XYZ file of C-alpha atoms in Angstrom:
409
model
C 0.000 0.000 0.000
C 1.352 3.267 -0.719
C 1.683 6.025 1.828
C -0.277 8.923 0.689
C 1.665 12.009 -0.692
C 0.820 15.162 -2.595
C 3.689 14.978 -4.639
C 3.377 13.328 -7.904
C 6.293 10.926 -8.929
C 8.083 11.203 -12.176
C 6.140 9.113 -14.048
C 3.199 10.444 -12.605
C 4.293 14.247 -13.746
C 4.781 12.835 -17.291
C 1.727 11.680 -17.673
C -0.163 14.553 -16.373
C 1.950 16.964 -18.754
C 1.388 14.530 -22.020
C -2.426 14.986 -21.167
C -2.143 18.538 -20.341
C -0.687 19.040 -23.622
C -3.304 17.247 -24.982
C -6.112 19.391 -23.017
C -4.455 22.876 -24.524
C -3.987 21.866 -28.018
C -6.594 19.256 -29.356
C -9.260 20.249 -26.734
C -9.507 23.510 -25.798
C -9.175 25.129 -29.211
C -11.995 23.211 -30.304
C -14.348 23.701 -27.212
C -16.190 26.994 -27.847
C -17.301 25.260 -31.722
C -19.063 22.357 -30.113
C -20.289 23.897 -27.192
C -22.864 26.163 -29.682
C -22.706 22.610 -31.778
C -24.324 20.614 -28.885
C -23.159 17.656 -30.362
C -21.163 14.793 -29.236
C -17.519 15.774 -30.412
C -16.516 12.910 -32.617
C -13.164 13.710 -33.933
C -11.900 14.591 -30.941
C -12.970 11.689 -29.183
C -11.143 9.880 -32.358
C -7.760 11.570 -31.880
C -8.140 10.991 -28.227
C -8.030 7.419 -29.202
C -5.184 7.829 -31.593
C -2.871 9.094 -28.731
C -3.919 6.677 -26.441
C -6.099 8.902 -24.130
C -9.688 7.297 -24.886
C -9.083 3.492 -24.444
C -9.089 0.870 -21.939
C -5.751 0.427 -21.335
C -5.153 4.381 -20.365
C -7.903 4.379 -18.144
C -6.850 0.763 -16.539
C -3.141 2.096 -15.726
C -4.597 5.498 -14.123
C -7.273 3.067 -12.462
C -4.756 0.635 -10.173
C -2.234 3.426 -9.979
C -0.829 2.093 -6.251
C -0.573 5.722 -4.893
C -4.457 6.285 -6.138
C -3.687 9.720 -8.178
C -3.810 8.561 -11.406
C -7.565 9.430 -12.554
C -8.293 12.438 -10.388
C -4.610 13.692 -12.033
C -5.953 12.717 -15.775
C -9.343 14.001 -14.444
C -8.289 17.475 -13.633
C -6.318 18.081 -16.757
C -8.856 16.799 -18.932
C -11.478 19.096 -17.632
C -9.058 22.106 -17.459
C -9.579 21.769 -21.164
C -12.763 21.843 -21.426
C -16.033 20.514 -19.345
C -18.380 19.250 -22.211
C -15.560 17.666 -24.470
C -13.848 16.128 -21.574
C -17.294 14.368 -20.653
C -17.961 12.955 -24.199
C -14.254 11.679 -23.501
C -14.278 10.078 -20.234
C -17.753 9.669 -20.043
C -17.793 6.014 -21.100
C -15.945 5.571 -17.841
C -18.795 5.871 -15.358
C -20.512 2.839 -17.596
C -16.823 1.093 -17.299
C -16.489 1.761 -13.653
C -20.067 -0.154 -13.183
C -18.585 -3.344 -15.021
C -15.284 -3.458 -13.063
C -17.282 -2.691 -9.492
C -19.888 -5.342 -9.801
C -19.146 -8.134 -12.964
C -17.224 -10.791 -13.015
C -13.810 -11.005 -15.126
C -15.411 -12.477 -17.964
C -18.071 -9.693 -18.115
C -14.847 -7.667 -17.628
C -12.616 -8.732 -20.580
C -16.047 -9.349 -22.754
C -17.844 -5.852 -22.608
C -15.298 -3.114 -21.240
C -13.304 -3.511 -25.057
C -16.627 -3.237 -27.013
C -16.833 -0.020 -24.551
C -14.357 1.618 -26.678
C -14.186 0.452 -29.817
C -10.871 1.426 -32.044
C -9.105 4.622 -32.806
C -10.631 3.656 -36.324
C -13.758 3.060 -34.969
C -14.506 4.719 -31.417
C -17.334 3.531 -29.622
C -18.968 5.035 -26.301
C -21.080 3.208 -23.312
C -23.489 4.749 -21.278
C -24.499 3.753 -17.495
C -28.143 4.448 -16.839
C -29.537 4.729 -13.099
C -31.679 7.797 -13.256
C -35.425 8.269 -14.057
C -38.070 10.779 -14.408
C -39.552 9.941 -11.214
C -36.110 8.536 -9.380
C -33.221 10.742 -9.222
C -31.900 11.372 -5.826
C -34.397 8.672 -4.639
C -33.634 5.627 -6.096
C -35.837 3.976 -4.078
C -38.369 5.194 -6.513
C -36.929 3.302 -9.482
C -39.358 1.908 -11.854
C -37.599 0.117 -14.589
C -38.254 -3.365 -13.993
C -36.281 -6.549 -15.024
C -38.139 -9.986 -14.879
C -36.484 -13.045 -15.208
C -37.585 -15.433 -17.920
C -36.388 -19.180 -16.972
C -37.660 -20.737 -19.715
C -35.202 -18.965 -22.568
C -32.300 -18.154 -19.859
C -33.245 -13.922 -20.649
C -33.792 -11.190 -18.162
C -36.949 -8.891 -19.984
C -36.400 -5.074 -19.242
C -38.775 -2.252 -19.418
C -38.732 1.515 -18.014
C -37.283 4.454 -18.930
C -34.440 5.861 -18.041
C -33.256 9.809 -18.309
C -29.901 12.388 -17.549
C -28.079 9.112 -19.573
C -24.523 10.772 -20.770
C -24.230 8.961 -23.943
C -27.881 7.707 -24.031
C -29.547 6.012 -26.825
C -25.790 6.930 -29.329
C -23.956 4.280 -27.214
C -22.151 1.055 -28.138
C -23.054 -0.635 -25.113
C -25.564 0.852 -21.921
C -25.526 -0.638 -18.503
C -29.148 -0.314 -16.821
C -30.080 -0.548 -13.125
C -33.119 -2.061 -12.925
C -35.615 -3.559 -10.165
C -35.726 -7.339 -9.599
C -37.259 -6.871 -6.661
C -39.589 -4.447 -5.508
C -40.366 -5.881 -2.182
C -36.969 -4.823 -1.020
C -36.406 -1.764 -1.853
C -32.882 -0.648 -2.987
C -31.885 -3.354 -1.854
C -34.064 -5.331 -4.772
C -31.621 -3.474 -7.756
C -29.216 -4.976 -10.159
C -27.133 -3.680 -13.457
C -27.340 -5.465 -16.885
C -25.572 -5.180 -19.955
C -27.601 -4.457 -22.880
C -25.492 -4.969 -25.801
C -25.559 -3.307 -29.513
C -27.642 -3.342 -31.776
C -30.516 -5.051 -29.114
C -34.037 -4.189 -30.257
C -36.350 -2.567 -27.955
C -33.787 -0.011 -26.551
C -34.064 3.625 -28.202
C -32.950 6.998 -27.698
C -35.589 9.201 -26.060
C -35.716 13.068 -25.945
C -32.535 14.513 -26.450
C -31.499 17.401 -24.019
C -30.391 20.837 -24.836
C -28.774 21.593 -21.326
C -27.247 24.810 -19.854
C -23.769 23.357 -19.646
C -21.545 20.566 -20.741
C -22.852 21.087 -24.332
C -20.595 19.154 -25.868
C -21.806 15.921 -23.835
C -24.736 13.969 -25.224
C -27.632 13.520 -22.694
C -30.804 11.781 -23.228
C -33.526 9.757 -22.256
C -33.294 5.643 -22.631
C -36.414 3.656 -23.492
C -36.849 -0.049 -22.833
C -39.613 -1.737 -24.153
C -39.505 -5.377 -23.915
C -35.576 -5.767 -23.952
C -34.663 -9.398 -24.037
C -30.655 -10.070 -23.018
C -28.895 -13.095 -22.618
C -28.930 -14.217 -18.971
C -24.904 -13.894 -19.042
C -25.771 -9.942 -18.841
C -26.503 -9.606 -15.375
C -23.582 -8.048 -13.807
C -22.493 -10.316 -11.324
C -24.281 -13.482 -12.403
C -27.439 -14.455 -10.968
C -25.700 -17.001 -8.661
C -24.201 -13.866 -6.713
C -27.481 -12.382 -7.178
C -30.349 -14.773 -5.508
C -27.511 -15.376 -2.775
C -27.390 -11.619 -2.548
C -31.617 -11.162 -2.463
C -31.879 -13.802 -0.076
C -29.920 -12.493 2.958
C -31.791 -9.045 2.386
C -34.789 -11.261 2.674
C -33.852 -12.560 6.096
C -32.481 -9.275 7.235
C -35.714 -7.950 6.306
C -38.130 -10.971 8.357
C -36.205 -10.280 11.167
C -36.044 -6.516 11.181
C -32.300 -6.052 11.143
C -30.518 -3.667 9.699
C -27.698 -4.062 7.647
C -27.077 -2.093 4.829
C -26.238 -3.771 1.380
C -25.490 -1.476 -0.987
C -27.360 -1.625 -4.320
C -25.408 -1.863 -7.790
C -26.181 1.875 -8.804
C -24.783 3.381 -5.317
C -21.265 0.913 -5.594
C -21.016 2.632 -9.200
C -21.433 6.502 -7.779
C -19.120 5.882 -4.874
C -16.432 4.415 -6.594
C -16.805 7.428 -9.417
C -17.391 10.707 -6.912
C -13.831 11.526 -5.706
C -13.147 11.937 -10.031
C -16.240 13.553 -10.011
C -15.145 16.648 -7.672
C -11.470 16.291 -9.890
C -13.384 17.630 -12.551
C -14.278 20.434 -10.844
C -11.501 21.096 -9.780
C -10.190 21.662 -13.363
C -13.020 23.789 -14.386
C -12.091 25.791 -11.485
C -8.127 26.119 -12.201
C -9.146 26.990 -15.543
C -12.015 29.898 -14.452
C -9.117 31.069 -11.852
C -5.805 31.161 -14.015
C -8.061 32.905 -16.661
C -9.237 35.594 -14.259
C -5.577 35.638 -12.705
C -4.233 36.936 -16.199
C -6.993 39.014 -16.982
C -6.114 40.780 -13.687
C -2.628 41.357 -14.457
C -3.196 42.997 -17.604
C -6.294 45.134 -17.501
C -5.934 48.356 -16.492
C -8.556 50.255 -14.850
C -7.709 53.956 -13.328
C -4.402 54.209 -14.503
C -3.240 50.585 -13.151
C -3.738 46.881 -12.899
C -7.418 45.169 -11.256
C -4.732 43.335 -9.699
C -3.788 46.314 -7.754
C -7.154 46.341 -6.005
C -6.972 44.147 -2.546
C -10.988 43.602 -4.013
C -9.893 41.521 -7.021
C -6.670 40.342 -5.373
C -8.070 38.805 -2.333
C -10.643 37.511 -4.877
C -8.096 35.714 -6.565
C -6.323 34.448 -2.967
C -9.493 33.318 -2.033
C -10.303 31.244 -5.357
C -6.687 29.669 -5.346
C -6.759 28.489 -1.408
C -10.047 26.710 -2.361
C -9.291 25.282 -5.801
C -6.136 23.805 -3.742
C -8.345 22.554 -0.652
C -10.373 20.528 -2.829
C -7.774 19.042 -4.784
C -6.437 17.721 -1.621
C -9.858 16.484 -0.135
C -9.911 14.677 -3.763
C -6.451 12.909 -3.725
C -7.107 11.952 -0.101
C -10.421 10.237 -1.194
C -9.000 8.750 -3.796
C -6.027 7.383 -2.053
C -8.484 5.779 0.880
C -10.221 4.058 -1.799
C -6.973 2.605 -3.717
C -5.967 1.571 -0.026
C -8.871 -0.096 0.942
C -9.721 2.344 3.914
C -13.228 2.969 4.591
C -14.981 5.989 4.020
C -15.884 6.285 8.091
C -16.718 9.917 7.330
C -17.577 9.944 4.051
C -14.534 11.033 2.482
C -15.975 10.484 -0.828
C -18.605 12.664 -1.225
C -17.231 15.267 1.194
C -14.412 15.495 -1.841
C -17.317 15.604 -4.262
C -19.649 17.918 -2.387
C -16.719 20.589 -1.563
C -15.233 20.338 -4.933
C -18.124 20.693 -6.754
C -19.389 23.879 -4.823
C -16.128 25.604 -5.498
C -16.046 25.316 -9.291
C -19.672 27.461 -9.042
C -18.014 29.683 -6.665
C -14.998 30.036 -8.220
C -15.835 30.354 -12.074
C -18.623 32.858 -10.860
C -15.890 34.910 -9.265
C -13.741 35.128 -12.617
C -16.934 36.034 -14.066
C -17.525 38.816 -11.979
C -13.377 39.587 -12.440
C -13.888 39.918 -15.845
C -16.746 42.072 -16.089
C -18.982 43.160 -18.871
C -16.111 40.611 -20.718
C -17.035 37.726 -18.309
C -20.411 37.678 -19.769
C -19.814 37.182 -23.163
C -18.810 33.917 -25.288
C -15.733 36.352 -26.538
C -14.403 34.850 -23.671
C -13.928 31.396 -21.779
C -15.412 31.802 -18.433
C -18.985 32.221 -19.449
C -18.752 28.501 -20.813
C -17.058 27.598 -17.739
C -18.909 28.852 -15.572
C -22.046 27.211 -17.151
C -20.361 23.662 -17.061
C -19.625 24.150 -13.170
C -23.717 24.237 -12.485
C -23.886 20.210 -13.087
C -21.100 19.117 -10.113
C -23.408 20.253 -8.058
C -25.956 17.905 -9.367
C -25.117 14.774 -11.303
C -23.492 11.652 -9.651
C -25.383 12.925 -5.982
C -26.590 16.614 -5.808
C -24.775 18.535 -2.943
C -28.042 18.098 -1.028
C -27.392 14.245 -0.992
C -23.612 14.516 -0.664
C -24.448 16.534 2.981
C -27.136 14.192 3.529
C -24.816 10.977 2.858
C -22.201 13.180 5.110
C -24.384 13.327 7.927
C -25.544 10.188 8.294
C -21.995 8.625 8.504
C -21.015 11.336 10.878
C -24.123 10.664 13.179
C -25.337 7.030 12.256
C -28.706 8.319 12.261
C -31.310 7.764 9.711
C -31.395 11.320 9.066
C -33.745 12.597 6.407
């Protein structure tokens, strides 16, 4: 186990720098065209893929790196670029991240590839948890999966909606009820692979931010997949239903954490990473604005108002970069989240990028508010940390009941 440390190692500096340099010259020249586009940024996914940035094998080495830095480091950089591209980029990695936390190493070595695709041919997944009427409440899920003995298929049907790479993927992963008598505790994920019929894209969104990310509903009507497409097995499964059946008869209560929630806690410390790059980006934009607008005869940055601004915005971009690594580095470790390290990195994180890209904003004046500019996209972007993967609402919630062990609601 490695001890946690803040500084990067060599290898670990290369690699951010290679995907820094990747972030100023391939992404963020080409971020302000597809952000008005609102359209899934293909060619830059594609050379992405060429360099070795989109694939499985990038993602795996950043994944088991020993000192846990590796994604939040790719994370940040990445988003430093640019929010919406950066999504359509890594965003195959939340559906990833759900195959790796709860299938088995077949599943693993079968699906996560066809993730992907080739540089020649670049595929995306999508993971799909959310509903209309189940976002924060997942208890409130609808989409149902129903066994079918007779043919060895599980038969799907809902709808699903907020899906990042909905209904354009290569391969979707969908939490779905088994078993509504239990509650959360009744979900499990599925693979549905290409090309299966009964799964379409819904309504597509046009969203405030991230513009460059596809986001759209997922409908499943009568969705037959092999058996082999439960995450897990169904082995692990029944065994897994049946002690939350006893728990359940005799009133215990021991928490067993549903397939959706093993997916978001695994994925919120890289979560609050990205904000942390839209943030560095908002700040080191306002931070040279400062220095070279005059105003009166001098620099903004002669003004203790936009200077303590700017001291303000760097000792909180820095805070929750270090709440991040330390997250990330408990999880790599195998230490437990006693006080919910995870989505205190996530909530804090997330809450500075809208501070902080509001600030450089407000730094940059009348300029700040136009598209001439960067921040305006920025700070639109920052408006979903706050809400996707757990809203900051949950994230205090989740907080709170760790700190307390109360069943606060």
């Amino acid at each position: 186990m490695a001890e946690f440390t803040m500084e990067l190692n060599e290898d670990q500096k290369q690699v951010r720098d290679w995907i820094h340099g990747f972030a100023a010259d391939v992404i963020r020249p080409a971020a302000a065209e597809w952000d008005e586009r609102e359209e899934t940024p293909w060619p830059v996914i594609q050379e992405a893929a060429k360099v070795g940035i989109y694939s499985l094998d990038f993602y795996a080495q950043q994944f088991f790196d020993p000192t846990g830095l590796g994604i939040p480091m790719a994370m940040e950089e990445l988003f430093w670029g640019d929010a919406g591209i950066a999504l359509s980029i890594v965003g195959t990695g939340l559906a990833a991240i759900g195959v790796l936390a709860n299938g088995t190493e077949e599943q693993i070595g079968t699906w996560i590839p066809q993730m992907y695709g080739t540089p020649d041919d670049v595929k995306v997944a999508a993971f799909c948890s959310s509903e209309p009427d189940a976002g924060s409440d997942v208890g409130a899920m609808r989409t149902r999966a129903v066994y079918d003995q007779a043919t060895d298929e599980w038969v799907l049907n809902g709808t699903k909606t907020w899906a990042t790479n909905g209904g354009i993927a290569n391969v979707h992963i969908v939490v779905a009820v088994v078993d509504p008598e239990l509650g959360t505790k009744g979900h499990a994920s599925f693979i549905v692979p290409p090309g299966t019929p009964g799964l379409s894209q819904g309504q597509k969104f046009k969203k405030h931010g991230i513009r460059a990310s596809h986001t759209a509903e997922v409908v499943l009507e009568d969705v037959r997949i092999p058996g082999s497409c439960l995450l897990g097995g169904k082995e692990k499964l029944d065994e897994r239903l049946a002690r939350a059946r006893e728990k359940a008869k005799a009133g215990g209560g021991e928490r067993v954490k549903n397939a959706a929630m093993a997916t978001f806690e695994a994925s919120r410390p890289a979560v609050g990473a990205m904000a942390v790059g839209t943030a560095r980006a908002a700040y080191e934009v306002a931070l040279d604005y400062a220095k070279t607008r005059t105003q009166f005869g001098r620099p903004i940055i002669d003004n203790q108002g936009v200077a303590f601004q700017l001291a303000d915005m760097r000792t909180q971009i820095d805070a929750a970069r270090l709440l991040v690594w330390r997250a990330s580095w408990m999880a790599i470790a195998g230490k437990p989240f006693t006080a919910a390290e995870g989505s205190m990195s996530k909530l804090y994180a997330s809450e500075v990028a809208k501070k902080v890209t509001a600030q450089a904003v407000q730094i940059l004046g009348g300029n700040g508010f136009t598209r001439e500019y960067p921040v305006e996209r920025m700070h639109r972007d920052a408006a979903i940390y706050t809400i996707f993967e757990g809203t900051s609402e949950i994230q205090r919630l989740v907080i709170a009941r760790t700190l307390s062990g109360m069943p606060i609601r």
